[in-house]
Tab-separated table of C-alpha atoms and ligand atoms in Angstrom:
chain	number	residue	atom	x	y	z
A	67	MET	CA	12.475	-3.602	-38.124
A	68	ALA	CA	16.215	-3.989	-37.706
A	69	ILE	CA	19.406	-3.124	-35.834
A	70	GLY	CA	21.506	-0.425	-37.506
A	71	VAL	CA	25.273	-0.495	-37.145
A	72	PHE	CA	27.093	2.725	-37.990
A	73	ASP	CA	30.748	3.625	-38.430
A	74	SER	CA	32.747	6.201	-40.344
A	75	GLY	CA	34.058	3.300	-42.415
A	76	VAL	CA	34.756	-0.396	-42.432
A	77	GLY	CA	35.978	-0.686	-38.829
A	78	GLY	CA	32.427	-1.123	-37.598
A	79	LEU	CA	32.316	-4.480	-39.365
A	80	SER	CA	34.418	-5.902	-36.516
A	81	VAL	CA	31.536	-5.058	-34.179
A	82	HIS	CA	28.883	-6.055	-36.720
A	83	ARG	CA	30.379	-9.538	-36.950
A	84	ALA	CA	30.200	-10.097	-33.185
A	85	LEU	CA	26.633	-8.739	-33.095
A	86	THR	CA	25.409	-11.026	-35.862
A	87	GLU	CA	27.046	-14.021	-34.177
A	88	ALA	CA	25.231	-13.174	-30.943
A	89	LEU	CA	21.884	-12.453	-32.664
A	90	PRO	CA	21.801	-14.576	-35.829
A	91	GLN	CA	18.031	-14.176	-36.402
A	92	ALA	CA	18.007	-10.376	-36.106
A	93	ASP	CA	18.008	-8.099	-39.172
A	94	PHE	CA	21.066	-5.849	-39.540
A	95	LEU	CA	21.679	-2.730	-41.638
A	96	PHE	CA	25.323	-1.642	-41.731
A	97	LEU	CA	26.247	1.868	-42.857
A	98	ALA	CA	29.817	3.053	-43.455
A	99	ASP	CA	30.150	6.823	-43.898
A	100	GLN	CA	33.056	6.403	-46.275
A	101	ALA	CA	32.335	9.754	-47.934
A	102	HIS	CA	33.624	11.343	-44.717
A	103	VAL	CA	36.065	8.818	-43.240
A	104	PRO	CA	38.210	9.331	-41.172
A	105	TYR	CA	36.298	11.027	-38.357
A	106	GLY	CA	39.167	10.885	-35.857
A	107	GLY	CA	40.745	14.275	-36.629
A	108	ARG	CA	37.512	16.207	-37.327
A	109	PRO	CA	36.088	18.930	-35.094
A	110	GLY	CA	33.497	17.714	-32.595
A	111	GLU	CA	30.573	19.524	-34.240
A	112	GLU	CA	31.266	17.789	-37.552
A	113	ILE	CA	31.424	14.397	-35.834
A	114	VAL	CA	28.069	15.090	-34.161
A	115	ALA	CA	26.426	16.199	-37.431
A	116	LEU	CA	27.810	13.296	-39.464
A	117	THR	CA	26.835	10.754	-36.818
A	118	ARG	CA	23.321	12.205	-36.600
A	119	ASN	CA	23.041	11.963	-40.366
A	120	GLY	CA	24.161	8.318	-40.372
A	121	CYS	CA	21.671	7.428	-37.645
A	122	GLU	CA	18.899	9.264	-39.504
A	123	ILE	CA	19.562	7.191	-42.626
A	124	LEU	CA	19.433	3.971	-40.604
A	125	PHE	CA	16.229	4.978	-38.768
A	126	GLN	CA	14.615	5.984	-42.099
A	127	ASN	CA	15.464	2.550	-43.453
A	128	GLY	CA	13.858	0.622	-40.637
A	129	ALA	CA	16.364	0.452	-37.770
A	130	ASP	CA	14.756	0.673	-34.313
A	131	LEU	CA	18.125	0.706	-32.598
A	132	VAL	CA	21.439	2.059	-33.921
A	133	ILE	CA	24.781	0.921	-32.519
A	134	LEU	CA	27.556	3.458	-33.049
A	135	ALA	CA	30.287	0.941	-33.919
A	136	CYS	CA	32.771	3.796	-33.701
A	137	ASN	CA	34.636	4.927	-30.593
A	138	THR	CA	35.052	8.455	-31.918
A	139	ALA	CA	31.309	8.920	-32.492
A	140	SER	CA	30.520	7.192	-29.175
A	141	ALA	CA	32.955	9.454	-27.287
A	142	ILE	CA	31.967	12.714	-28.950
A	143	ALA	CA	28.426	12.479	-30.359
A	144	LEU	CA	26.486	9.827	-28.445
A	145	ARG	CA	25.389	11.763	-25.375
A	146	ARG	CA	24.384	14.838	-27.418
A	147	LEU	CA	22.284	12.728	-29.762
A	148	GLN	CA	20.640	10.757	-26.952
A	149	GLN	CA	19.764	13.882	-25.007
A	150	THR	CA	18.895	16.443	-27.651
A	151	TRP	CA	17.899	14.564	-30.787
A	152	ILE	CA	16.493	11.084	-30.086
A	153	PRO	CA	13.335	12.400	-28.328
A	154	ASP	CA	12.469	14.362	-31.522
A	155	VAL	CA	13.132	11.333	-33.721
A	156	ARG	CA	10.780	9.229	-31.582
A	157	ARG	CA	8.033	11.832	-31.920
A	158	ARG	CA	8.613	12.262	-35.665
A	159	LEU	CA	8.724	8.530	-36.488
A	160	GLY	CA	6.111	7.557	-33.897
A	161	ARG	CA	8.124	4.556	-32.719
A	162	PRO	CA	10.544	3.872	-29.847
A	163	VAL	CA	14.001	4.224	-31.448
A	164	ASN	CA	17.352	4.559	-29.652
A	165	VAL	CA	21.089	4.901	-30.255
A	166	LEU	CA	23.819	3.210	-28.191
A	167	GLY	CA	27.610	3.434	-28.200
A	168	ILE	CA	30.404	0.944	-27.654
A	169	ILE	CA	32.517	2.552	-24.942
A	170	VAL	CA	30.330	1.668	-21.935
A	171	PRO	CA	30.478	-2.118	-22.545
A	172	THR	CA	34.209	-1.882	-23.246
A	173	ILE	CA	34.821	-0.134	-19.936
A	174	GLU	CA	32.637	-2.700	-18.168
A	175	ALA	CA	34.793	-5.462	-19.702
A	176	ALA	CA	38.024	-3.651	-18.800
A	177	THR	CA	37.033	-2.956	-15.184
A	178	GLY	CA	35.031	-6.135	-14.587
A	179	LEU	CA	32.372	-3.888	-13.044
A	180	PRO	CA	28.889	-2.823	-14.115
A	181	TRP	CA	28.654	0.764	-15.419
A	182	GLU	CA	26.631	1.913	-12.383
A	183	HIS	CA	29.554	1.087	-10.098
A	184	GLU	CA	31.691	4.016	-9.001
A	185	ALA	CA	34.573	3.317	-6.643
A	186	GLU	CA	34.604	4.665	-3.127
A	187	ARG	CA	37.773	6.733	-2.771
A	188	ARG	CA	39.463	5.137	0.204
A	189	GLY	CA	43.073	6.220	-0.319
A	190	GLY	CA	45.533	3.662	0.980
A	191	ARG	CA	48.238	1.736	-0.788
A	192	ILE	CA	47.687	0.124	-4.155
A	193	GLU	CA	49.708	-3.069	-4.209
A	194	LYS	CA	49.900	-3.515	-7.952
A	195	LEU	CA	48.908	-1.072	-10.655
A	196	ASP	CA	47.319	-2.632	-13.726
A	197	VAL	CA	48.239	-0.527	-16.770
A	198	ILE	CA	45.859	-0.483	-19.733
A	199	GLY	CA	47.042	0.983	-23.042
A	200	VAL	CA	44.305	2.412	-25.279
A	201	PHE	CA	45.072	2.823	-28.986
A	202	SER	CA	42.554	5.184	-30.578
A	203	THR	CA	41.888	8.069	-32.935
A	204	PRO	CA	43.017	11.561	-31.859
A	205	GLY	CA	39.358	12.479	-31.188
A	206	THR	CA	38.790	9.602	-28.777
A	207	ALA	CA	42.160	10.180	-27.075
A	208	ALA	CA	41.432	13.913	-26.644
A	209	SER	CA	38.046	13.119	-25.052
A	210	ARG	CA	39.942	11.173	-22.317
A	211	VAL	CA	36.795	9.061	-21.902
A	212	TYR	CA	38.668	5.839	-21.138
A	213	GLU	CA	40.952	7.536	-18.562
A	214	ILE	CA	38.091	9.358	-16.814
A	215	GLU	CA	35.547	6.553	-16.702
A	216	ILE	CA	37.989	3.788	-15.726
A	217	ASP	CA	39.531	5.982	-13.030
A	218	LYS	CA	36.052	6.528	-11.512
A	219	ARG	CA	35.661	2.778	-11.092
A	220	ARG	CA	39.096	1.263	-10.466
A	221	GLN	CA	41.825	3.031	-8.530
A	222	ASP	CA	44.196	0.156	-9.174
A	223	VAL	CA	44.038	0.614	-12.959
A	224	ALA	CA	45.954	3.304	-14.851
A	225	VAL	CA	45.047	4.155	-18.444
A	226	PHE	CA	47.460	5.540	-21.025
A	227	SER	CA	46.102	6.514	-24.447
A	228	GLU	CA	48.045	6.521	-27.683
A	229	PRO	CA	46.455	8.527	-30.504
A	230	CYS	CA	47.111	6.978	-33.921
A	231	PRO	CA	46.231	9.781	-36.391
A	232	ASP	CA	46.807	7.885	-39.665
A	233	LEU	CA	45.914	4.313	-38.847
A	234	ALA	CA	42.151	4.252	-39.574
A	235	ARG	CA	42.783	5.905	-42.956
A	236	LEU	CA	45.541	3.400	-43.807
A	237	ILE	CA	43.229	0.486	-42.929
A	238	GLU	CA	40.400	2.052	-44.912
A	239	GLU	CA	42.738	2.395	-47.916
A	240	ALA	CA	44.020	-1.183	-47.407
A	241	ALA	CA	47.644	-0.025	-47.159
A	242	PRO	CA	50.293	-2.752	-47.615
A	243	ARG	CA	50.794	-4.975	-44.576
A	244	ALA	CA	54.387	-3.777	-44.084
A	245	ARG	CA	53.162	-0.154	-43.881
A	246	LEU	CA	50.454	-1.090	-41.338
A	247	GLU	CA	52.943	-3.150	-39.347
A	248	ALA	CA	55.425	-0.258	-39.141
A	249	GLU	CA	52.662	2.111	-38.040
A	250	VAL	CA	51.418	-0.257	-35.310
A	251	LYS	CA	54.971	-1.005	-34.059
A	252	GLY	CA	55.697	2.726	-33.878
A	253	HIS	CA	52.597	3.388	-31.754
A	254	VAL	CA	53.189	0.433	-29.426
A	255	ALA	CA	56.801	1.590	-28.925
A	256	ALA	CA	55.733	5.220	-28.346
A	257	LEU	CA	53.151	4.195	-25.751
A	258	SER	CA	55.566	1.852	-23.969
A	259	ARG	CA	58.167	4.645	-23.802
A	260	ARG	CA	55.605	6.955	-22.224
A	261	ILE	CA	54.512	4.353	-19.659
A	262	GLY	CA	58.099	3.289	-18.969
A	263	ARG	CA	57.214	-0.327	-19.817
A	264	ALA	CA	54.703	-2.219	-21.933
A	265	PRO	CA	51.020	-2.060	-20.883
A	266	ASP	CA	49.605	-5.072	-19.002
A	267	ARG	CA	46.475	-5.085	-21.183
A	268	ALA	CA	45.342	-3.169	-24.256
A	269	ILE	CA	42.121	-1.821	-25.713
A	270	LEU	CA	41.933	-1.327	-29.466
A	271	GLY	CA	39.806	1.780	-28.993
A	272	CYS	CA	39.071	2.299	-32.679
A	273	THR	CA	36.995	-0.348	-34.398
A	274	HIS	CA	39.218	-0.205	-37.491
A	275	TYR	CA	42.143	-1.566	-35.468
A	276	ALA	CA	40.346	-4.865	-34.761
A	277	ILE	CA	40.793	-5.617	-38.474
A	278	ILE	CA	44.564	-5.791	-37.858
A	279	ASP	CA	44.511	-7.024	-34.260
A	280	ASP	CA	47.150	-9.627	-35.173
A	281	LEU	CA	49.623	-6.785	-35.847
A	282	PHE	CA	48.903	-5.254	-32.420
A	283	GLN	CA	49.215	-8.649	-30.774
A	284	ALA	CA	52.574	-9.169	-32.517
A	285	ALA	CA	53.899	-5.701	-31.596
A	286	LEU	CA	52.929	-6.033	-27.916
A	287	PRO	CA	54.850	-8.397	-25.607
A	288	ARG	CA	53.774	-12.008	-26.016
A	289	ALA	CA	50.342	-12.838	-24.583
A	290	THR	CA	49.371	-9.255	-23.652
A	291	PRO	CA	45.570	-9.568	-23.337
A	292	LEU	CA	43.525	-7.433	-25.738
A	293	ILE	CA	40.189	-6.432	-24.226
A	294	HIS	CA	37.843	-7.557	-26.992
A	295	GLN	CA	35.524	-4.648	-27.731
A	296	PRO	CA	33.262	-6.413	-30.290
A	297	LYS	CA	32.480	-9.243	-27.867
A	298	ALA	CA	31.877	-6.817	-24.997
A	299	VAL	CA	29.401	-4.891	-27.188
A	300	ALA	CA	27.622	-8.056	-28.352
A	301	ASP	CA	27.200	-9.375	-24.801
A	302	SER	CA	25.788	-6.085	-23.627
A	303	LEU	CA	23.423	-5.694	-26.615
A	304	SER	CA	21.805	-9.071	-25.948
A	305	LEU	CA	21.086	-7.992	-22.357
A	306	TYR	CA	19.843	-4.567	-23.502
A	307	LEU	CA	17.379	-6.083	-25.993
A	308	ALA	CA	16.055	-8.431	-23.316
A	309	ARG	CA	15.340	-5.365	-21.150
A	310	HIS	CA	13.763	-3.438	-24.061
A	311	PRO	CA	11.171	-5.614	-25.792
A	312	GLU	CA	9.680	-2.460	-27.367
A	313	LEU	CA	12.701	-2.339	-29.736
A	314	ASN	CA	12.223	-4.834	-32.531
A	315	PRO	CA	15.486	-6.280	-33.940
A	316	GLY	CA	13.699	-8.169	-36.751
A	317	HIS	CA	13.679	-11.928	-37.192
A	318	SER	CA	14.635	-12.783	-40.773
A	319	GLY	CA	18.440	-12.730	-40.553
A	320	ARG	CA	18.703	-9.967	-43.168
A	321	ARG	CA	22.177	-8.420	-43.722
A	322	ASP	CA	22.493	-5.192	-45.747
A	323	PHE	CA	25.716	-3.233	-46.204
A	324	TYR	CA	25.579	0.395	-47.321
A	325	THR	CA	28.148	3.108	-47.907
A	326	THR	CA	27.894	6.860	-48.394
A	327	GLY	CA	31.068	6.495	-50.514
A	328	SER	CA	31.610	4.480	-53.679
A	329	PRO	CA	29.575	1.280	-53.772
A	330	GLY	CA	31.329	-1.941	-54.760
A	331	PRO	CA	33.388	-4.786	-53.396
A	332	ALA	CA	35.412	-4.514	-50.198
A	333	THR	CA	39.209	-4.127	-50.308
A	334	PRO	CA	41.426	-7.239	-50.142
A	335	LEU	CA	42.392	-6.377	-46.536
A	336	LEU	CA	38.761	-6.332	-45.507
A	337	THR	CA	37.834	-9.387	-47.547
A	338	ALA	CA	40.578	-11.341	-45.760
A	339	PHE	CA	39.255	-10.159	-42.379
A	340	TRP	CA	35.675	-10.936	-43.374
A	341	GLY	CA	36.619	-14.381	-44.657
A	342	GLY	CA	34.745	-14.043	-47.933
A	343	PRO	CA	33.396	-11.591	-50.493
A	344	LEU	CA	31.574	-8.514	-49.253
A	345	ALA	CA	30.108	-5.644	-51.274
A	346	PHE	CA	28.629	-2.305	-50.270
A	347	ALA	CA	25.506	-0.856	-51.882
A	348	ALA	CA	24.844	2.853	-52.356
A	349	CYS	CA	23.301	4.486	-49.337
A	350	PRO	CA	19.491	4.181	-49.762
A	351	VAL	CA	18.327	7.561	-48.435
A	352	ASN	CA	20.594	10.517	-48.847
A	353	SER	CA	19.916	13.232	-46.393
A	354	SER	CA	21.134	16.680	-47.416
A	355	ALA	CA	23.241	16.870	-44.246
A	356	ALA	CA	25.544	14.233	-45.768
A	357	ASN	CA	26.885	16.823	-48.201
A	358	ARG	CA	27.703	19.522	-45.691
A	359	PHE	CA	31.337	18.593	-45.111
B	5	LIG	N1	36.316	3.330	-36.445
B	5	LIG	C1	36.241	4.560	-35.767
B	5	LIG	C2	36.495	4.484	-34.277
B	5	LIG	O1	36.232	3.465	-33.684
B	5	LIG	C3	36.734	5.823	-36.401
B	5	LIG	C4	37.895	5.865	-37.307
B	5	LIG	C5	37.938	7.215	-37.976
B	5	LIG	O2	37.045	7.480	-38.785
B	5	LIG	O3	38.840	8.009	-37.667
B	5	LIG	O4	36.897	5.440	-33.663
């Protein structure tokens, strides 16, 4: 059995890398739905259907647990799938599978509080407001998940989201660095104008953006902390697996990389991020749902 890692495209590799560092012996299947990337501007129902299809492929190929290494899918599809679909999958496959997202651990890292914690509303003066900027796809920004969930837990933290409609596609297409740099600078400037100053901390709330985190770091004021989503997810997965021994992550260190798009080597941008050659194989089981959009 194995851990499945799913994203619309290559962004999920930023999470995959942190997961494999934390669990080197586990078996990992990575699936990029490059036939349908980007997800960020799609209607919610499409995101749910595509995410379900990706998880189905990973479950069919031996994953016990799927990590949605995609903020958009985690914000829009995760709860629906957990509540209305996973129980059927368990019955059908006759084994205890599950799907988890990446937003909960990121919010835990940003607030410094466990998910169960909700702040008591006391009123009173807040001495210093900590402003977090979230850069994300339009879908994640429209869900307002970071604003809502952080506000429930920390009254002294304000969240401002900046939707970046073209950035995941540009990273997927390995656009020239100057083009990516201009795009990132434009979004950092737009967000700072809206806040009235630069954010105190930032979340790269789309896994694609971690591939160019150096450009965000350079566009933000010096030493602005980036809340590291891949590490937050890896820390929380290790704890989750310890609590769920019924889910088998495998033990042979297997690493498979699949795409619903064109198989072949990764782009130069991704190869540089990965630190070596990487190739995607054709998706092993093709469910008919994959061709609906
Ligand atoms: N990498 C994804 C995320 O974290 C989605 C990018 C996209 O397909 O728009 O939101």
